[in-house]
CSV table of C-alpha atoms in Angstrom, one decimal:
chain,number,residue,atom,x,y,z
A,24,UNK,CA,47.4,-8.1,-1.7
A,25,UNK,CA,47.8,-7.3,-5.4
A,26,UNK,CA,45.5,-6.2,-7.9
A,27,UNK,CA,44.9,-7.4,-11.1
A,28,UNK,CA,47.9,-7.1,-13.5
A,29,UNK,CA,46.8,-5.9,-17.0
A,30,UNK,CA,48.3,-7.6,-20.1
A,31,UNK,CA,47.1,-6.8,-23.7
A,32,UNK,CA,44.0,-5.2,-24.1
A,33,UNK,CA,42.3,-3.7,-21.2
A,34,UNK,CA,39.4,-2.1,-23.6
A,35,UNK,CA,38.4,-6.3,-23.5
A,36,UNK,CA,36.6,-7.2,-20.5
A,37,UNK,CA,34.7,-10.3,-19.0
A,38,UNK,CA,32.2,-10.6,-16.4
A,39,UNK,CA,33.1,-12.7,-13.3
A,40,UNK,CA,31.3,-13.4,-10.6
A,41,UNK,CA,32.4,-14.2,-6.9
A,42,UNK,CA,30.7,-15.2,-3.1
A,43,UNK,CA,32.0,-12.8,-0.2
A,44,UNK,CA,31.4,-15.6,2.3
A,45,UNK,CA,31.7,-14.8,6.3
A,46,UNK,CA,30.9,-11.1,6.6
A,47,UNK,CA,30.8,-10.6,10.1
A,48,UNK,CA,27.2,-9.6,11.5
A,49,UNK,CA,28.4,-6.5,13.6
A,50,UNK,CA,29.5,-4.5,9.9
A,51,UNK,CA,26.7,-4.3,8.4
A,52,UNK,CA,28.1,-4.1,5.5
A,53,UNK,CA,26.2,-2.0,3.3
A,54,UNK,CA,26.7,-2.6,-1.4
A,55,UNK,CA,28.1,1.3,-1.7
A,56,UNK,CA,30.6,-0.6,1.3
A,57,UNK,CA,31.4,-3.1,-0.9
A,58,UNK,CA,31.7,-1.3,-4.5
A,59,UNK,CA,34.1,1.0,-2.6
A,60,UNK,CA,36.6,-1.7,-1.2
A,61,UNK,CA,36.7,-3.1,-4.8
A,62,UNK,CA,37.6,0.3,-6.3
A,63,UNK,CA,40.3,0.5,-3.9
A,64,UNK,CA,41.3,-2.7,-5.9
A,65,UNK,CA,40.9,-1.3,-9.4
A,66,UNK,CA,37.5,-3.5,-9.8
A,67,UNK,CA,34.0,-1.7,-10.7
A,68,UNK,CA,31.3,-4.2,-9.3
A,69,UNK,CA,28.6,-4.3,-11.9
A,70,UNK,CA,25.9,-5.6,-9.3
A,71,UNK,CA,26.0,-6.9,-6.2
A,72,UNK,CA,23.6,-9.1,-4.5
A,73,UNK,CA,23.4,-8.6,-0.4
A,74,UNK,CA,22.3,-11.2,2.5
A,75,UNK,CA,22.1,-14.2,-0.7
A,76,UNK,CA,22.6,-17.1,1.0
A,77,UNK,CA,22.3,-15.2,4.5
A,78,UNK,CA,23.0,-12.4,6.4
A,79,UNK,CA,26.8,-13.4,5.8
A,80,UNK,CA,27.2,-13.7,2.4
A,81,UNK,CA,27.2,-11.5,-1.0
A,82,UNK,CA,27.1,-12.5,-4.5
A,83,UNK,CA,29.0,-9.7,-6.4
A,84,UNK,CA,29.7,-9.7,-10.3
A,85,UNK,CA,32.6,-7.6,-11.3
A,86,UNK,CA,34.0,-6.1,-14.9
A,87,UNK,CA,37.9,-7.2,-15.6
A,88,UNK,CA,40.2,-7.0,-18.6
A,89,UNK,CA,39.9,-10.1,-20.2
A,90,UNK,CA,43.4,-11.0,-20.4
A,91,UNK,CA,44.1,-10.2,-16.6
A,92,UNK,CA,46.1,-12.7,-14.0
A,93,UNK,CA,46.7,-12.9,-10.4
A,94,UNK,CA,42.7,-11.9,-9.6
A,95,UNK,CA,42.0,-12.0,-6.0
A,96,UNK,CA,39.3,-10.7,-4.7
A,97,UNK,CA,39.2,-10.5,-1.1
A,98,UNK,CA,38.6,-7.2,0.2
A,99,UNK,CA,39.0,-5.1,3.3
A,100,UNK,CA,36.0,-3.4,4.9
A,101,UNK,CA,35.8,-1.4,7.9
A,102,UNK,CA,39.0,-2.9,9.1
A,103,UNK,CA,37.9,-6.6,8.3
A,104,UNK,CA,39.3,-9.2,5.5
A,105,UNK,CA,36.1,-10.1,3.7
A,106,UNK,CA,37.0,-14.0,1.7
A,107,UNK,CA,36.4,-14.1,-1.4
A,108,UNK,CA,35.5,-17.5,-3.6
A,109,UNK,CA,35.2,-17.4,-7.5
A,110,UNK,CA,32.8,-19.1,-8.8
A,111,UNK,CA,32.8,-21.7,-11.9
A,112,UNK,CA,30.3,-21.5,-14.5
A,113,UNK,CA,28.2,-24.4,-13.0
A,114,UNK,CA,28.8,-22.5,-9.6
A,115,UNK,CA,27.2,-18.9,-10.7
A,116,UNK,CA,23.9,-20.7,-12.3
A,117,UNK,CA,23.3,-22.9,-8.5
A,118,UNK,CA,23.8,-19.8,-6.8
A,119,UNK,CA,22.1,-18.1,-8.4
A,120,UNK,CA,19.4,-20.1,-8.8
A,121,UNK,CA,19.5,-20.9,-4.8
A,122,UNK,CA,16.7,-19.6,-2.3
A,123,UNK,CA,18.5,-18.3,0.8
A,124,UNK,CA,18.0,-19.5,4.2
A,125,UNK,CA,15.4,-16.5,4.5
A,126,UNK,CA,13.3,-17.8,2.0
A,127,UNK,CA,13.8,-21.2,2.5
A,128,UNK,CA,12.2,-20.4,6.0
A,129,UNK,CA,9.7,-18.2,5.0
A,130,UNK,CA,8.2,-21.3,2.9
A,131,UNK,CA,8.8,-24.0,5.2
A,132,UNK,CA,5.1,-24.1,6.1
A,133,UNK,CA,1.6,-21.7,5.5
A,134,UNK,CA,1.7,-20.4,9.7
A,135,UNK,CA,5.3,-19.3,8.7
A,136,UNK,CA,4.7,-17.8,5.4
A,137,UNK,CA,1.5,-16.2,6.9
A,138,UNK,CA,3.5,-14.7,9.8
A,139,UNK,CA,6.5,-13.5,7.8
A,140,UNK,CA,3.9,-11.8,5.5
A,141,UNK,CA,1.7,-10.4,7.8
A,142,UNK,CA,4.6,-9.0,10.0
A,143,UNK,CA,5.8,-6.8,6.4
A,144,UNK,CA,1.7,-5.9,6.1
A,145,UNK,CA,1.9,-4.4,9.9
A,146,UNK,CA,4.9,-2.4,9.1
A,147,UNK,CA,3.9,-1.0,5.7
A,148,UNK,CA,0.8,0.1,7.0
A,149,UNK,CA,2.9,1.8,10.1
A,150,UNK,CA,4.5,3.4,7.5
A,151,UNK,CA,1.6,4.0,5.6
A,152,UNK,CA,0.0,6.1,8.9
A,153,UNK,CA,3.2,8.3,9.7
A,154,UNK,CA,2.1,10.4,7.0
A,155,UNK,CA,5.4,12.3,6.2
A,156,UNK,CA,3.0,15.1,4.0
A,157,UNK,CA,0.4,16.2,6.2
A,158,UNK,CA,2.3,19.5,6.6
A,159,UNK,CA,3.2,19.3,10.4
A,160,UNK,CA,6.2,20.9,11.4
A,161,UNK,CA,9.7,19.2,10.4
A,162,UNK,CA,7.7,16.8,8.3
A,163,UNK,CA,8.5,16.0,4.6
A,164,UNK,CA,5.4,18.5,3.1
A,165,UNK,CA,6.1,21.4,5.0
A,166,UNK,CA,10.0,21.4,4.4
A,167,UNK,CA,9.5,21.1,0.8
A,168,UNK,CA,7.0,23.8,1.4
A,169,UNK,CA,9.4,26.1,3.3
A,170,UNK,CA,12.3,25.0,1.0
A,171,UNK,CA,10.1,26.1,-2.8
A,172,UNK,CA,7.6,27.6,-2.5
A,173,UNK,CA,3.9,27.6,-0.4
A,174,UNK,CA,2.0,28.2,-4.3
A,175,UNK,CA,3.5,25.0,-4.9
A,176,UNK,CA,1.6,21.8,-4.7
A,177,UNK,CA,3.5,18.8,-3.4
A,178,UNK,CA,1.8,15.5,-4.3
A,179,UNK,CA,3.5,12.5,-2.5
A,180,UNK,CA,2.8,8.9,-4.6
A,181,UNK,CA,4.7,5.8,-5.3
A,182,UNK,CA,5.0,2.6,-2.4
A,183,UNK,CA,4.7,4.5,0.4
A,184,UNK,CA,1.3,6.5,-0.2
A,185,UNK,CA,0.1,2.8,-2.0
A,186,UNK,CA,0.4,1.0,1.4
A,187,UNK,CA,3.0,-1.2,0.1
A,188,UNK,CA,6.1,0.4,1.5
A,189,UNK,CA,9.1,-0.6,3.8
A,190,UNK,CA,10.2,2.1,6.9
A,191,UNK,CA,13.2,2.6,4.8
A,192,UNK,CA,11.6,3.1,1.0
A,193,UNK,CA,11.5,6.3,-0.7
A,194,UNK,CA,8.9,8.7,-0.9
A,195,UNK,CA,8.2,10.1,-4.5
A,196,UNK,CA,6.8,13.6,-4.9
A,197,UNK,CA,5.1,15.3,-7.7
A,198,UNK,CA,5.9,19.2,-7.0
A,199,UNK,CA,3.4,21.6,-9.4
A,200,UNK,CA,4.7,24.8,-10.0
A,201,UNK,CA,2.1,26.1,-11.9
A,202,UNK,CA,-1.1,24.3,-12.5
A,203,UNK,CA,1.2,21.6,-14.6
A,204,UNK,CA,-0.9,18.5,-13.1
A,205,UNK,CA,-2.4,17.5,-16.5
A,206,UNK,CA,0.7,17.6,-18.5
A,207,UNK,CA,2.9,20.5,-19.9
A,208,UNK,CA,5.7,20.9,-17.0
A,209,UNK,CA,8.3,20.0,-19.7
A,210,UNK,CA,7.6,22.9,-22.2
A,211,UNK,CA,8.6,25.7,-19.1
A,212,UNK,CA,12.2,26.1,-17.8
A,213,UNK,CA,11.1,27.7,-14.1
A,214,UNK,CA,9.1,23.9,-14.2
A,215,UNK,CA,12.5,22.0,-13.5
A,216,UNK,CA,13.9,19.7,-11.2
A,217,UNK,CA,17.0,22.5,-11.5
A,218,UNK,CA,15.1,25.0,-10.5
A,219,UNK,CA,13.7,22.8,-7.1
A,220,UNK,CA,17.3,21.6,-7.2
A,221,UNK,CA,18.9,25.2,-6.8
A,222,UNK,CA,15.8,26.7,-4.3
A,223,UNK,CA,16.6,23.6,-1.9
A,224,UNK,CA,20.6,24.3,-1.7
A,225,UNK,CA,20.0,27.1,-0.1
A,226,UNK,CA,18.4,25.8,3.2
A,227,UNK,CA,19.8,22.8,5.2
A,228,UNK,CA,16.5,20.4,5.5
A,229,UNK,CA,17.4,18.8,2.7
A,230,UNK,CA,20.9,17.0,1.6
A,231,UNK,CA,22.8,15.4,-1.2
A,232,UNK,CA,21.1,16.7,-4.3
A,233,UNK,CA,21.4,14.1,-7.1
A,234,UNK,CA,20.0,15.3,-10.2
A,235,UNK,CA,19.2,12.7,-13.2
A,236,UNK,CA,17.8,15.6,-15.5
A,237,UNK,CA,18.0,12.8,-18.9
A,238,UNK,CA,15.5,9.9,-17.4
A,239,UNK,CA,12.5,9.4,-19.4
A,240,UNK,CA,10.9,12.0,-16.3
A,241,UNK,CA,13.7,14.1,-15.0
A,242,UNK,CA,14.2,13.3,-11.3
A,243,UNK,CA,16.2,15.3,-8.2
A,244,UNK,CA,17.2,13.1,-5.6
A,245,UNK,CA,17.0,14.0,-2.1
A,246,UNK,CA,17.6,13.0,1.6
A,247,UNK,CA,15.8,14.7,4.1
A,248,UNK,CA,17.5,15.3,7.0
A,249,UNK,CA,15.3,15.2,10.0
A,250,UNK,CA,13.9,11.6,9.1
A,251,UNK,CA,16.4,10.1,7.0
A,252,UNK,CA,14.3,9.2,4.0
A,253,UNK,CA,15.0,9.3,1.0
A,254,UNK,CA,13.1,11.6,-1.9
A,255,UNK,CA,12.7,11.8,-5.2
A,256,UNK,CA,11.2,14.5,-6.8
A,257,UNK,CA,9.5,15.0,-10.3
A,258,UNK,CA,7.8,17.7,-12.0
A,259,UNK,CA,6.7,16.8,-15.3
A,260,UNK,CA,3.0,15.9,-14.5
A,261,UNK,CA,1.0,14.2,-12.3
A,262,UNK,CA,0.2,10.4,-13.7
A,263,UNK,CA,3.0,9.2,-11.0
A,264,UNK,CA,0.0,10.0,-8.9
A,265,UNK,CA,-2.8,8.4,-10.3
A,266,UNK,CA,-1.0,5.6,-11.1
A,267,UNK,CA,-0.7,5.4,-7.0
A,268,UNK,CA,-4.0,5.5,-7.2
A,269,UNK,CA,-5.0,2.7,-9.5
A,270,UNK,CA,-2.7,0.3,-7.5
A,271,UNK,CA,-4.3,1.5,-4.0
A,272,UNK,CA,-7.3,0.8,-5.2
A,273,UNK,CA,-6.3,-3.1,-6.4
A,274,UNK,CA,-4.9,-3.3,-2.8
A,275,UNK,CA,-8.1,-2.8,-1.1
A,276,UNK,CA,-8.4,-6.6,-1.7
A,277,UNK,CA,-6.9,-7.9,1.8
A,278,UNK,CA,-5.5,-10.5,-1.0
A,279,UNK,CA,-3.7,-8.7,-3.2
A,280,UNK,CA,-2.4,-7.1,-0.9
A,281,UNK,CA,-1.7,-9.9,1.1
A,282,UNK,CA,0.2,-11.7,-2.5
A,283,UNK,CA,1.7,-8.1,-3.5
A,284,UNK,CA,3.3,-8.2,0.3
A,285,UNK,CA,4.4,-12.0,-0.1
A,286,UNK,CA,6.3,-11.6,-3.1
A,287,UNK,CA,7.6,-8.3,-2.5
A,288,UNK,CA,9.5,-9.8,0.5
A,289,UNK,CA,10.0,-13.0,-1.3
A,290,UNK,CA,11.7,-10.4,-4.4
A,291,UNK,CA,14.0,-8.1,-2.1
A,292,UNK,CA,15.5,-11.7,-0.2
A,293,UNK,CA,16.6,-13.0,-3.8
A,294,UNK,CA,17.7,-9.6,-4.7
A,295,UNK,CA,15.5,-9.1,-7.7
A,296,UNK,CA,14.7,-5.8,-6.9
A,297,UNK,CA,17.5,-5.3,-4.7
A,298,UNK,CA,19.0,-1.7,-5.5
A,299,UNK,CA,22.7,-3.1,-6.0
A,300,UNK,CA,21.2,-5.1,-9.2
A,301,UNK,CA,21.6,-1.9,-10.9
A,302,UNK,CA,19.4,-0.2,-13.8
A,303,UNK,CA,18.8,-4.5,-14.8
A,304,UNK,CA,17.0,-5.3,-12.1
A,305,UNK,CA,12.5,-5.6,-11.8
A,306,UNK,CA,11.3,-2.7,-10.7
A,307,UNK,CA,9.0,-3.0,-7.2
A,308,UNK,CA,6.5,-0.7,-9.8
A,309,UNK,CA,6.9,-3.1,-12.1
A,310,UNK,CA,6.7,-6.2,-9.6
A,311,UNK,CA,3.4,-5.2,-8.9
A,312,UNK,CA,2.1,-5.0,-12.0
A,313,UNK,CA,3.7,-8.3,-12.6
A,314,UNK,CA,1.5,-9.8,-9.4
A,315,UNK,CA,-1.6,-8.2,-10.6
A,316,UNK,CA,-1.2,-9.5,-14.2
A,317,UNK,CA,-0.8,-13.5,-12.7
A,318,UNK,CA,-4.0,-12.8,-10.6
A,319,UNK,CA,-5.9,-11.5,-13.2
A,320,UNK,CA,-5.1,-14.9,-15.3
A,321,UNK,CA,-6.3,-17.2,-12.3
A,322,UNK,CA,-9.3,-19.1,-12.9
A,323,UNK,CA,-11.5,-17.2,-12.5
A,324,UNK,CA,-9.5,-14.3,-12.2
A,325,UNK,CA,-8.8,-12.7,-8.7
A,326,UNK,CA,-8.4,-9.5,-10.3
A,327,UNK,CA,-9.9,-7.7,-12.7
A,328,UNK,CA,-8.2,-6.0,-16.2
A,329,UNK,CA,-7.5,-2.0,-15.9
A,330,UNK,CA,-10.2,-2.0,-18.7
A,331,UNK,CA,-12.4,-3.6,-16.4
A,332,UNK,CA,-11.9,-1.3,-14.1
A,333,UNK,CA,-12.2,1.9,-16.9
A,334,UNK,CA,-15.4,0.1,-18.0
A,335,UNK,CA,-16.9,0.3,-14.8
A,336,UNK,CA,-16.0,3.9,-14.5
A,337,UNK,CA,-18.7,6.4,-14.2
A,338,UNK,CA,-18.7,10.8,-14.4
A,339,UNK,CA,-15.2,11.5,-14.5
A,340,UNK,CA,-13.0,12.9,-17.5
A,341,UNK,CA,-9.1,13.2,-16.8
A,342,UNK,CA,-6.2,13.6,-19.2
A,343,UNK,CA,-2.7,13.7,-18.5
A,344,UNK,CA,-0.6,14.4,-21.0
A,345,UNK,CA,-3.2,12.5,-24.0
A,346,UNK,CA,-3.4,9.4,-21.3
A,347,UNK,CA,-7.0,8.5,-19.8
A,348,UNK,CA,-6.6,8.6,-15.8
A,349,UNK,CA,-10.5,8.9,-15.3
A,350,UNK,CA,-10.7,5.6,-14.3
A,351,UNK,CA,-7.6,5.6,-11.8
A,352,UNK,CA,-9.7,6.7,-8.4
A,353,UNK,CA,-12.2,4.1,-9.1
A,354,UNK,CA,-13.2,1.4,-6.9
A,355,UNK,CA,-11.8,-1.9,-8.7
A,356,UNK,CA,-14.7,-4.3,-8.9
A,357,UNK,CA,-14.9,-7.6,-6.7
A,358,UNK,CA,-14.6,-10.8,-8.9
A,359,UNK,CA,-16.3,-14.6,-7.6
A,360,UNK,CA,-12.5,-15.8,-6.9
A,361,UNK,CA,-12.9,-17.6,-3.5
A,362,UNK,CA,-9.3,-18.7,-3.2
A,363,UNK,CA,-7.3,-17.9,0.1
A,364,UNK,CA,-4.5,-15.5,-0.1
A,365,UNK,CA,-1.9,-18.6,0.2
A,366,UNK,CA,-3.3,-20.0,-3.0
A,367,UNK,CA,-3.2,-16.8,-5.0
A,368,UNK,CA,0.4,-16.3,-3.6
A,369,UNK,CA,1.3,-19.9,-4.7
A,370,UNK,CA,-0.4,-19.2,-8.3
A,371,UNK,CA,1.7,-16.2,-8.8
A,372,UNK,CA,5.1,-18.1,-8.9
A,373,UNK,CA,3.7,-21.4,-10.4
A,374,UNK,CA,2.2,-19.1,-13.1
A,375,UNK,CA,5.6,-17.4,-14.0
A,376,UNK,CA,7.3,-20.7,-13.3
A,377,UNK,CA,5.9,-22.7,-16.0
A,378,UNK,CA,7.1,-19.8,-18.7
A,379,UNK,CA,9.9,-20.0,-20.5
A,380,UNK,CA,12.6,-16.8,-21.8
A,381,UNK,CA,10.6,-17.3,-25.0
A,382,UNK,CA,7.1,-16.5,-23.8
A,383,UNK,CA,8.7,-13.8,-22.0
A,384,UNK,CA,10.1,-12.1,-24.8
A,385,UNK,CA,7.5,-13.1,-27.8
A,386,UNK,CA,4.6,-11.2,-25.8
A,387,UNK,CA,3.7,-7.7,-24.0
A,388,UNK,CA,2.4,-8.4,-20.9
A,389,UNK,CA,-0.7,-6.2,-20.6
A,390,UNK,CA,-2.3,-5.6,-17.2
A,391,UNK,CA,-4.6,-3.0,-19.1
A,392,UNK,CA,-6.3,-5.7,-21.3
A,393,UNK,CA,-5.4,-8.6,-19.1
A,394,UNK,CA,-4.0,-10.5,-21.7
A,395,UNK,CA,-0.3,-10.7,-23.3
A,396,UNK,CA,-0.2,-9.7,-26.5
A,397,UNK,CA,2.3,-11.4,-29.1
A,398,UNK,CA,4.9,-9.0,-29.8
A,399,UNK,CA,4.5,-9.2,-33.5
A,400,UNK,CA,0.5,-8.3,-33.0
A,401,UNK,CA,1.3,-5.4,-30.6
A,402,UNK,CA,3.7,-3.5,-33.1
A,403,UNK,CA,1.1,-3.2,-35.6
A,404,UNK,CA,-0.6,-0.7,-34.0
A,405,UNK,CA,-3.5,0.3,-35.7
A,406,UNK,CA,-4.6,-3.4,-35.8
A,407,UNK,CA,-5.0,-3.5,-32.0
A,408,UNK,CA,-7.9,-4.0,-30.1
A,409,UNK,CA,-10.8,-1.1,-29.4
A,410,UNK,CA,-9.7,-0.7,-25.7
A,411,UNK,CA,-6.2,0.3,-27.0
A,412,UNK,CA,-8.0,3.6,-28.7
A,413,UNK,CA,-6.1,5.9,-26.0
A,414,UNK,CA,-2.7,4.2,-27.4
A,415,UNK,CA,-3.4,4.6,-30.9
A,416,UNK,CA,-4.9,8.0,-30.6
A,417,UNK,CA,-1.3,8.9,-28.6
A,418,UNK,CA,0.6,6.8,-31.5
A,419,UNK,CA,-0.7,9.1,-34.1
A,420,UNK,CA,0.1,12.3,-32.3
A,421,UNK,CA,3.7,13.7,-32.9
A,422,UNK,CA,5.3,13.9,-29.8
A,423,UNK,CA,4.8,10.7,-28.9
A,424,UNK,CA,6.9,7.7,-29.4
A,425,UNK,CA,5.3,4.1,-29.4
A,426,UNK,CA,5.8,1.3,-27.2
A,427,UNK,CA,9.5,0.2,-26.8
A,428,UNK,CA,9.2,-3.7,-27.9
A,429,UNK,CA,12.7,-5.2,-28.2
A,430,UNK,CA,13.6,-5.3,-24.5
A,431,UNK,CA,14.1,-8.8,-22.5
A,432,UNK,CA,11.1,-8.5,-21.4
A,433,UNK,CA,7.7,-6.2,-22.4
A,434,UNK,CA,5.1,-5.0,-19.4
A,435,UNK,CA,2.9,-2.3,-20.9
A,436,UNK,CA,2.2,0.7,-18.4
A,437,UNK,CA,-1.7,0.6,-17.9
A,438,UNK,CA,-2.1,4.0,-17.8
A,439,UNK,CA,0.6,5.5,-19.7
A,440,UNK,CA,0.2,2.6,-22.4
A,441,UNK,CA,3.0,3.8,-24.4
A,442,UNK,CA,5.9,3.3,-21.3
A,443,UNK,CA,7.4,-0.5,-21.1
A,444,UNK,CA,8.0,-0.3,-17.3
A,445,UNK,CA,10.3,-3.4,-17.9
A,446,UNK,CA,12.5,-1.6,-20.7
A,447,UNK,CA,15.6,-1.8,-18.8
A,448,UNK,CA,15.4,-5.2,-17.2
A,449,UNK,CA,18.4,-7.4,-18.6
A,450,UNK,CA,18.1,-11.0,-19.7
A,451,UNK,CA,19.5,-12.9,-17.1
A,452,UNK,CA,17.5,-11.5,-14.5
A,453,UNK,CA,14.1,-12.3,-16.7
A,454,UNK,CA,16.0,-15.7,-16.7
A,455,UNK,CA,16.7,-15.6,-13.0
A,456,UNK,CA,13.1,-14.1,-12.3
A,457,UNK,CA,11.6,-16.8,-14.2
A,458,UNK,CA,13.7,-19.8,-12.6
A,459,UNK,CA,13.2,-18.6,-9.1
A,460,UNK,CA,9.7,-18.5,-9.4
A,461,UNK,CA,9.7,-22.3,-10.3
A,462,UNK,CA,12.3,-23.5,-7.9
A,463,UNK,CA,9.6,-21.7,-5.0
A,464,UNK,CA,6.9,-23.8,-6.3
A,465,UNK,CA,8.5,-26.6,-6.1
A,466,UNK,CA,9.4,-25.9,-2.4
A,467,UNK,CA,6.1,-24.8,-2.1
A,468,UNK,CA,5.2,-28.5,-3.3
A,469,UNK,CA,7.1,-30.4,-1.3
A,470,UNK,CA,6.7,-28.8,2.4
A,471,UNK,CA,3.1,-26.8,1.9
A,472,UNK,CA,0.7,-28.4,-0.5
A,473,UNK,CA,-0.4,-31.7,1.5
A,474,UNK,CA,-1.9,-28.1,3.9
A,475,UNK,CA,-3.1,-25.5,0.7
């Protein structure tokens, strides 16, 4: 099989898109698989989109010289031809826009939505009790602990410690080195995810260090070895942790939790959170966020705002870093929504399906006020609302940057109100998000509403 043959320009390039179609079941194949047998063929995949239409099937989008002839993009893997079919322009937009057969299923009626749901809700909270931190033996606390340092205090947070994690998600870990919880880590060197990077090469419990020491919070990545899970470790401060917090606290409604679980699956099927996206893709921290905001604009809400919850707040005072997190470990108050968890779950895509890419990118979505806020209003900082006092008090300070505005889509942080959790996320996945959502509700419609 040839490669590509560059004429002209090769500095020029196009995006094309293709469908691996009859991957065999036994490979398993797995996206680093994938982007590897393209290499091999001088193609860099720019994001690839496993199980689409099923288990045997990939949608992959690729980066070639413009002015290249003789593309052919069937690729060998593991000793197997993998087919490959490009795809026209109208092509690309029905695929993408297609549910696969997984989702198609797990809408086909309310017992089989409820069972597909429930069955993620039983293993997250499996995964939820095999506590990797409770410093046991070969656990994921006590290795750190053995590898650093036992002054150290390891803090575990994100999906996993929220209740809302898969058996193969990562665990992220706050690591204080020195009373750094509140803020400051960045100012000392020995404070470093190079320093936790260099004490944890020199014992074996831990493997292939990946350090990302530019990200907005410098991160090492980890895998521990005796349980195969993947870690990633911080140590700038601890509102990673109290964010955790806030969202355990929204998923003590057996609602929420039960919608946050719905469209988490619903998200990783269509690949909008899917890893092989790339830095474009939604966020799962951001997803939530995105599922608390729809049910906090039901009527009436089935969620309160995070000022509510601040409001309700009583006796405690914590900073991090200039950013209120006294409210985070408070109960979330119970609202007079009486809908079932299938009708929230159903008002979370018809909500997001009746927007547009303009309404997207006109407003900030703001779980904190439980509004979204036109763009144009928001920027103007000082002529924000009272509840926004935290932000505007940060605004003023001078190391602190406000609120990155002119991304494809805007979802303000509610605790550290100055972080646009949806920065990164590209257009045609706000696009893809958006269309998704509508074509589910109009499955939704035609198979499950005579039954809501």
């Amino acid at each position: 099989m040839m490669a590509h043959i560059l004429t002209g320009d090769d500095t020029i390039t196009m995006s094309v898109k293709f469908l691996l179609k009859d991957i065999p079941d036994k490979l398993s194949v797995s996206e680093s698989q994938i982007r590897m047998a393209l290499r091999q063929k001088k193609y860099v995949a720019k994001w690839i989109l496993l199980n689409f239409m099923d288990s045997n099937t990939a949608l992959v989008s690729v980066r070639v010289p413009r002015k290249s002839k003789n593309i052919d993009f069937t690729i060998n893997v593991q000793g197997h031809t993998v087919k490959a079919i490009k795809l026209s322009s109208v092509e690309e937009e029905e695929f993408e826009l297609a549910l696969n057969s997984s989702t198609a299923k797990m809408f086909s009626s309310i017992s089989t939505l409820r069972q597909v749901v429930e069955e993620a809700i039983t293993e997250m909270k499996h995964v939820e009790k095999c506590d990797m931190f409770q410093g046991r033996v070969g656990d994921i606390k006590y290795d750190l602990q053995k590898s650093t340092s036992k002054s150290y205090e390891i803090y575990p947070f994100g999906s996993r410690v929220a209740g809302l994690g898969f058996k193969h998600s990562d665990y992220d870990v706050f690591i204080d080195m020195g009373g750094y919880y509140r803020g400051g880590g960045e100012t000392h060197r020995s404070n470093s995810v190079q320093y936790i990077r260099d004490l944890i090469r020199q014992v074996k419990t831990f493997t292939d260090p990946i350090l990302i020491p530019r990200a907005r919070v410098p991160v090492l990545k980890v895998k521990h070895r005796t349980t195969g899970i993947q870690c990633d470790i911080s140590t700038l401060n601890g509102i990673g942790v109290e964010n955790t917090n806030l969202l355990r606290n929204y998923m003590s409604d057996s609602r929420v939790r039960f919608v946050a679980t719905g469209v988490k699956v619903w998200a990783r099927q269509l690949g909008l959170t899917q890893a092989g996206v790339g830095p474009g893709s939604i966020t799962s921290y951001c997803m939530l966020w995105l599922v608390i905001f729809a049910l906090m604009q039901d009527c009436p809400p089935a969620a309160p705002s995070v000022v509510a919850v601040k409001q309700s707040c009583k006796g405690s005072n914590l900073f991090i870093d200039g950013w209120d997190c006294s409210f985070c470990n408070s109960p979330v108050p119970k609202l007079k929504n009486n809908k079932s968890e299938i009708e929230l779950l159903i008002h979370f895509f018809s909500f997001y399906g009746s927007m547009t890419i303009p309404d997207i990118t006109s407003n900030v979505i703001s779980p904190f006020l439980g509004k979204m806020i036109p763009v144009k209003e928001f920027v103007k900082t000082n002529s924000l609302p009272n509840e926004f006092e935290n932000y505007k008090k940060q605004a003023r300070s001078d190391r602190f940057y406000e609120m990155r505005c002119d991304s494809a889509m805007c979802v303000q942080d509610p605790v550290e109100q100055g972080h646009n959790i949806a920065k990164t996320v590209e257009d045609w996945v706000v696009d893809r998000f958006l269309k998704l959502c509508k074509t589910t509700t109009t499955l939704v419609e035609n198979s499950m509403s005579p039954h809501v």
